[in-house]
């Protein structure tokens, strides 16, 4: 490789490169700690389609961090779904930070099991090196890094372009999973072009002091790192996102006011910083988090993430009715978010405790169809159906669990040899 590579603050910004046709007729190999693939918020697909048809920069629809579920926008968590609409993406290889291990197939299935299908066929298949599944308009392969070269040789036959989120190297606590040399070696094995790298410090997934690693990776690949971000590099006030991800105690207030302006001079969208403070408070003090939610709403921002966290906190304390109210609030904001899918699961559990298995079964039916690979949902559906005497639904649940079991079962050496052949 030679030349330069673009460095962005957050994944969604890479959309600025889509008009160059980077993904068309190519397989994208993405190194990322998180799978940035889920259904777009309401209106997002239409807005991206119009932008592409009119030749407008799709990055103009990038929502501000760390909000979720903004109508007509996209961000870091649904980046690849947006790329399928406006960037020409069809084939995606996600290389997670975890390596293969006994039972890794179950880990792979679990990593995609909350992505709602919208009724489309997921077509899951498991090989010795990957889980392949169709989601959000993309054929996705989940490939542990130690199996990547095998996967490339067996399943990737065209041009490749590589995308790196630098949080792949280490977690939010600064604990390394891989070295720069490891990453450079795998990128080299992919061949093709390195399209972009992302710091992920502003979203709290990579500690700010490790930003230097972008230049280190580029140097190991014989490239020059070029800062192309149009977001400010200054972290959010008080590094609240990092606090949320780490589960650390809330830092002392250092001057950030209710409007979201911190001592650094960074100005957040109205209500966003208040919602972030609520996220940091939710587990220990749901009442205080609720106050933050209400202030954020008054500031123009309804946080599905915060509503969900408040609901989970009440559920853990046995307040199932209050928990269900908050979980349903999260669902109402963006019902197809992965977070909303889990909120629906927890809402069903609350309904079971409050109203019994009959109402819970009715609440669960539509959810199960949206999550064909979520084993826990299908086990619950089987149990509730048996209790209600619905033999047809119970049989369907058993069939789905058999499919999931076949995907996640340990694979013998003989079976792997057949698959490779």
mmCIF file with all atom_site columns, C-alpha atoms in Angstrom, residues 213-307:
data_model
loop_
_atom_site.group_PDB
_atom_site.id
_atom_site.type_symbol
_atom_site.label_atom_id
_atom_site.label_alt_id
_atom_site.label_comp_id
_atom_site.label_asym_id
_atom_site.label_entity_id
_atom_site.label_seq_id
_atom_site.pdbx_PDB_ins_code
_atom_site.Cartn_x
_atom_site.Cartn_y
_atom_site.Cartn_z
_atom_site.occupancy
_atom_site.B_iso_or_equiv
_atom_site.pdbx_formal_charge
_atom_site.auth_seq_id
_atom_site.auth_comp_id
_atom_site.auth_asym_id
_atom_site.auth_atom_id
_atom_site.pdbx_PDB_model_num
ATOM 1  C CA . UNK A 1 213 ? -2.686  4.656  17.269 1.00 0.00 ? 213 UNK A CA 1
ATOM 2  C CA . UNK A 1 214 ? -4.224  5.843  13.985 1.00 0.00 ? 214 UNK A CA 1
ATOM 3  C CA . UNK A 1 215 ? -0.892  7.200  12.765 1.00 0.00 ? 215 UNK A CA 1
ATOM 4  C CA . UNK A 1 216 ? 0.857   4.056  14.058 1.00 0.00 ? 216 UNK A CA 1
ATOM 5  C CA . UNK A 1 217 ? -1.391  1.743  12.017 1.00 0.00 ? 217 UNK A CA 1
ATOM 6  C CA . UNK A 1 218 ? -0.974  3.895  8.920  1.00 0.00 ? 218 UNK A CA 1
ATOM 7  C CA . UNK A 1 219 ? 2.826   3.869  9.296  1.00 0.00 ? 219 UNK A CA 1
ATOM 8  C CA . UNK A 1 220 ? 2.913   0.072  9.569  1.00 0.00 ? 220 UNK A CA 1
ATOM 9  C CA . UNK A 1 221 ? 1.033   -0.079 6.267  1.00 0.00 ? 221 UNK A CA 1
ATOM 10 C CA . UNK A 1 222 ? 3.316   2.433  4.557  1.00 0.00 ? 222 UNK A CA 1
ATOM 11 C CA . UNK A 1 223 ? 0.573   5.075  4.514  1.00 0.00 ? 223 UNK A CA 1
ATOM 12 C CA . UNK A 1 224 ? 0.229   8.646  5.690  1.00 0.00 ? 224 UNK A CA 1
ATOM 13 C CA . UNK A 1 225 ? -2.711  9.315  8.001  1.00 0.00 ? 225 UNK A CA 1
ATOM 14 C CA . UNK A 1 226 ? -4.757  12.281 6.786  1.00 0.00 ? 226 UNK A CA 1
ATOM 15 C CA . UNK A 1 227 ? -7.239  13.836 9.206  1.00 0.00 ? 227 UNK A CA 1
ATOM 16 C CA . UNK A 1 228 ? -10.485 14.171 7.281  1.00 0.00 ? 228 UNK A CA 1
ATOM 17 C CA . UNK A 1 229 ? -12.957 14.490 10.125 1.00 0.00 ? 229 UNK A CA 1
ATOM 18 C CA . UNK A 1 230 ? -15.479 17.304 10.111 1.00 0.00 ? 230 UNK A CA 1
ATOM 19 C CA . UNK A 1 231 ? -16.458 16.686 13.742 1.00 0.00 ? 231 UNK A CA 1
ATOM 20 C CA . UNK A 1 232 ? -14.542 18.411 16.536 1.00 0.00 ? 232 UNK A CA 1
ATOM 21 C CA . UNK A 1 233 ? -11.887 16.258 18.192 1.00 0.00 ? 233 UNK A CA 1
ATOM 22 C CA . UNK A 1 234 ? -12.762 17.551 21.665 1.00 0.00 ? 234 UNK A CA 1
ATOM 23 C CA . UNK A 1 235 ? -14.589 14.865 23.668 1.00 0.00 ? 235 UNK A CA 1
ATOM 24 C CA . UNK A 1 236 ? -18.109 15.467 24.881 1.00 0.00 ? 236 UNK A CA 1
ATOM 25 C CA . UNK A 1 237 ? -18.296 17.495 28.097 1.00 0.00 ? 237 UNK A CA 1
ATOM 26 C CA . UNK A 1 238 ? -16.912 15.549 31.068 1.00 0.00 ? 238 UNK A CA 1
ATOM 27 C CA . UNK A 1 239 ? -16.235 12.496 28.869 1.00 0.00 ? 239 UNK A CA 1
ATOM 28 C CA . UNK A 1 240 ? -19.719 11.304 29.782 1.00 0.00 ? 240 UNK A CA 1
ATOM 29 C CA . UNK A 1 241 ? -19.897 8.710  27.003 1.00 0.00 ? 241 UNK A CA 1
ATOM 30 C CA . UNK A 1 242 ? -16.704 7.102  28.221 1.00 0.00 ? 242 UNK A CA 1
ATOM 31 C CA . UNK A 1 243 ? -18.168 7.079  31.733 1.00 0.00 ? 243 UNK A CA 1
ATOM 32 C CA . UNK A 1 244 ? -21.339 5.412  30.455 1.00 0.00 ? 244 UNK A CA 1
ATOM 33 C CA . UNK A 1 245 ? -19.483 2.689  28.565 1.00 0.00 ? 245 UNK A CA 1
ATOM 34 C CA . UNK A 1 246 ? -17.132 1.970  31.446 1.00 0.00 ? 246 UNK A CA 1
ATOM 35 C CA . UNK A 1 247 ? -19.801 1.986  34.111 1.00 0.00 ? 247 UNK A CA 1
ATOM 36 C CA . UNK A 1 248 ? -17.628 4.310  36.202 1.00 0.00 ? 248 UNK A CA 1
ATOM 37 C CA . UNK A 1 249 ? -18.983 6.663  38.885 1.00 0.00 ? 249 UNK A CA 1
ATOM 38 C CA . UNK A 1 250 ? -20.294 9.943  37.553 1.00 0.00 ? 250 UNK A CA 1
ATOM 39 C CA . UNK A 1 251 ? -17.525 12.556 37.472 1.00 0.00 ? 251 UNK A CA 1
ATOM 40 C CA . UNK A 1 252 ? -17.886 15.753 39.456 1.00 0.00 ? 252 UNK A CA 1
ATOM 41 C CA . UNK A 1 253 ? -19.594 18.570 37.618 1.00 0.00 ? 253 UNK A CA 1
ATOM 42 C CA . UNK A 1 254 ? -16.850 20.728 36.124 1.00 0.00 ? 254 UNK A CA 1
ATOM 43 C CA . UNK A 1 255 ? -18.948 23.563 34.830 1.00 0.00 ? 255 UNK A CA 1
ATOM 44 C CA . UNK A 1 256 ? -21.098 21.898 32.204 1.00 0.00 ? 256 UNK A CA 1
ATOM 45 C CA . UNK A 1 257 ? -24.385 23.726 32.241 1.00 0.00 ? 257 UNK A CA 1
ATOM 46 C CA . UNK A 1 258 ? -27.904 22.523 31.478 1.00 0.00 ? 258 UNK A CA 1
ATOM 47 C CA . UNK A 1 259 ? -27.567 23.611 27.858 1.00 0.00 ? 259 UNK A CA 1
ATOM 48 C CA . UNK A 1 260 ? -24.668 21.232 27.369 1.00 0.00 ? 260 UNK A CA 1
ATOM 49 C CA . UNK A 1 261 ? -21.777 23.680 27.248 1.00 0.00 ? 261 UNK A CA 1
ATOM 50 C CA . UNK A 1 262 ? -18.629 22.494 28.935 1.00 0.00 ? 262 UNK A CA 1
ATOM 51 C CA . UNK A 1 263 ? -15.415 24.148 29.976 1.00 0.00 ? 263 UNK A CA 1
ATOM 52 C CA . UNK A 1 264 ? -13.820 22.883 26.744 1.00 0.00 ? 264 UNK A CA 1
ATOM 53 C CA . UNK A 1 265 ? -16.098 25.093 24.700 1.00 0.00 ? 265 UNK A CA 1
ATOM 54 C CA . UNK A 1 266 ? -17.847 22.105 23.113 1.00 0.00 ? 266 UNK A CA 1
ATOM 55 C CA . UNK A 1 267 ? -21.552 22.738 22.600 1.00 0.00 ? 267 UNK A CA 1
ATOM 56 C CA . UNK A 1 268 ? -23.813 19.702 22.460 1.00 0.00 ? 268 UNK A CA 1
ATOM 57 C CA . UNK A 1 269 ? -27.251 19.549 20.910 1.00 0.00 ? 269 UNK A CA 1
ATOM 58 C CA . UNK A 1 270 ? -29.937 20.755 23.355 1.00 0.00 ? 270 UNK A CA 1
ATOM 59 C CA . UNK A 1 271 ? -30.854 18.002 25.774 1.00 0.00 ? 271 UNK A CA 1
ATOM 60 C CA . UNK A 1 272 ? -28.143 15.559 24.672 1.00 0.00 ? 272 UNK A CA 1
ATOM 61 C CA . UNK A 1 273 ? -25.685 16.216 27.482 1.00 0.00 ? 273 UNK A CA 1
ATOM 62 C CA . UNK A 1 274 ? -28.496 16.045 30.032 1.00 0.00 ? 274 UNK A CA 1
ATOM 63 C CA . UNK A 1 275 ? -29.504 12.662 28.624 1.00 0.00 ? 275 UNK A CA 1
ATOM 64 C CA . UNK A 1 276 ? -25.891 11.492 28.877 1.00 0.00 ? 276 UNK A CA 1
ATOM 65 C CA . UNK A 1 277 ? -25.791 12.424 32.532 1.00 0.00 ? 277 UNK A CA 1
ATOM 66 C CA . UNK A 1 278 ? -28.985 10.424 32.980 1.00 0.00 ? 278 UNK A CA 1
ATOM 67 C CA . UNK A 1 279 ? -27.342 7.389  31.371 1.00 0.00 ? 279 UNK A CA 1
ATOM 68 C CA . UNK A 1 280 ? -24.472 7.603  33.819 1.00 0.00 ? 280 UNK A CA 1
ATOM 69 C CA . UNK A 1 281 ? -26.950 7.812  36.720 1.00 0.00 ? 281 UNK A CA 1
ATOM 70 C CA . UNK A 1 282 ? -29.572 5.284  35.620 1.00 0.00 ? 282 UNK A CA 1
ATOM 71 C CA . UNK A 1 283 ? -28.244 2.066  37.158 1.00 0.00 ? 283 UNK A CA 1
ATOM 72 C CA . UNK A 1 284 ? -27.753 3.531  40.642 1.00 0.00 ? 284 UNK A CA 1
ATOM 73 C CA . UNK A 1 285 ? -30.482 6.164  40.709 1.00 0.00 ? 285 UNK A CA 1
ATOM 74 C CA . UNK A 1 286 ? -33.332 5.695  38.217 1.00 0.00 ? 286 UNK A CA 1
ATOM 75 C CA . UNK A 1 287 ? -35.271 8.553  39.847 1.00 0.00 ? 287 UNK A CA 1
ATOM 76 C CA . UNK A 1 288 ? -32.473 11.024 39.094 1.00 0.00 ? 288 UNK A CA 1
ATOM 77 C CA . UNK A 1 289 ? -32.135 9.560  35.609 1.00 0.00 ? 289 UNK A CA 1
ATOM 78 C CA . UNK A 1 290 ? -35.858 10.131 35.064 1.00 0.00 ? 290 UNK A CA 1
ATOM 79 C CA . UNK A 1 291 ? -35.391 13.794 35.965 1.00 0.00 ? 291 UNK A CA 1
ATOM 80 C CA . UNK A 1 292 ? -32.623 13.981 33.365 1.00 0.00 ? 292 UNK A CA 1
ATOM 81 C CA . UNK A 1 293 ? -34.907 12.352 30.796 1.00 0.00 ? 293 UNK A CA 1
ATOM 82 C CA . UNK A 1 294 ? -37.629 14.915 31.420 1.00 0.00 ? 294 UNK A CA 1
ATOM 83 C CA . UNK A 1 295 ? -35.169 17.811 31.175 1.00 0.00 ? 295 UNK A CA 1
ATOM 84 C CA . UNK A 1 296 ? -33.772 16.359 27.944 1.00 0.00 ? 296 UNK A CA 1
ATOM 85 C CA . UNK A 1 297 ? -37.291 16.154 26.496 1.00 0.00 ? 297 UNK A CA 1
ATOM 86 C CA . UNK A 1 298 ? -37.835 19.780 27.464 1.00 0.00 ? 298 UNK A CA 1
ATOM 87 C CA . UNK A 1 299 ? -34.591 20.497 25.573 1.00 0.00 ? 299 UNK A CA 1
ATOM 88 C CA . UNK A 1 300 ? -35.945 18.811 22.448 1.00 0.00 ? 300 UNK A CA 1
ATOM 89 C CA . UNK A 1 301 ? -34.419 15.333 22.731 1.00 0.00 ? 301 UNK A CA 1
ATOM 90 C CA . UNK A 1 302 ? -36.207 12.070 23.615 1.00 0.00 ? 302 UNK A CA 1
ATOM 91 C CA . UNK A 1 303 ? -33.516 9.503  24.384 1.00 0.00 ? 303 UNK A CA 1
ATOM 92 C CA . UNK A 1 304 ? -34.551 5.905  23.676 1.00 0.00 ? 304 UNK A CA 1
ATOM 93 C CA . UNK A 1 305 ? -31.292 4.766  25.240 1.00 0.00 ? 305 UNK A CA 1
ATOM 94 C CA . UNK A 1 306 ? -32.017 6.584  28.497 1.00 0.00 ? 306 UNK A CA 1
ATOM 95 C CA . UNK A 1 307 ? -35.636 5.381  28.609 1.00 0.00 ? 307 UNK A CA 1
#
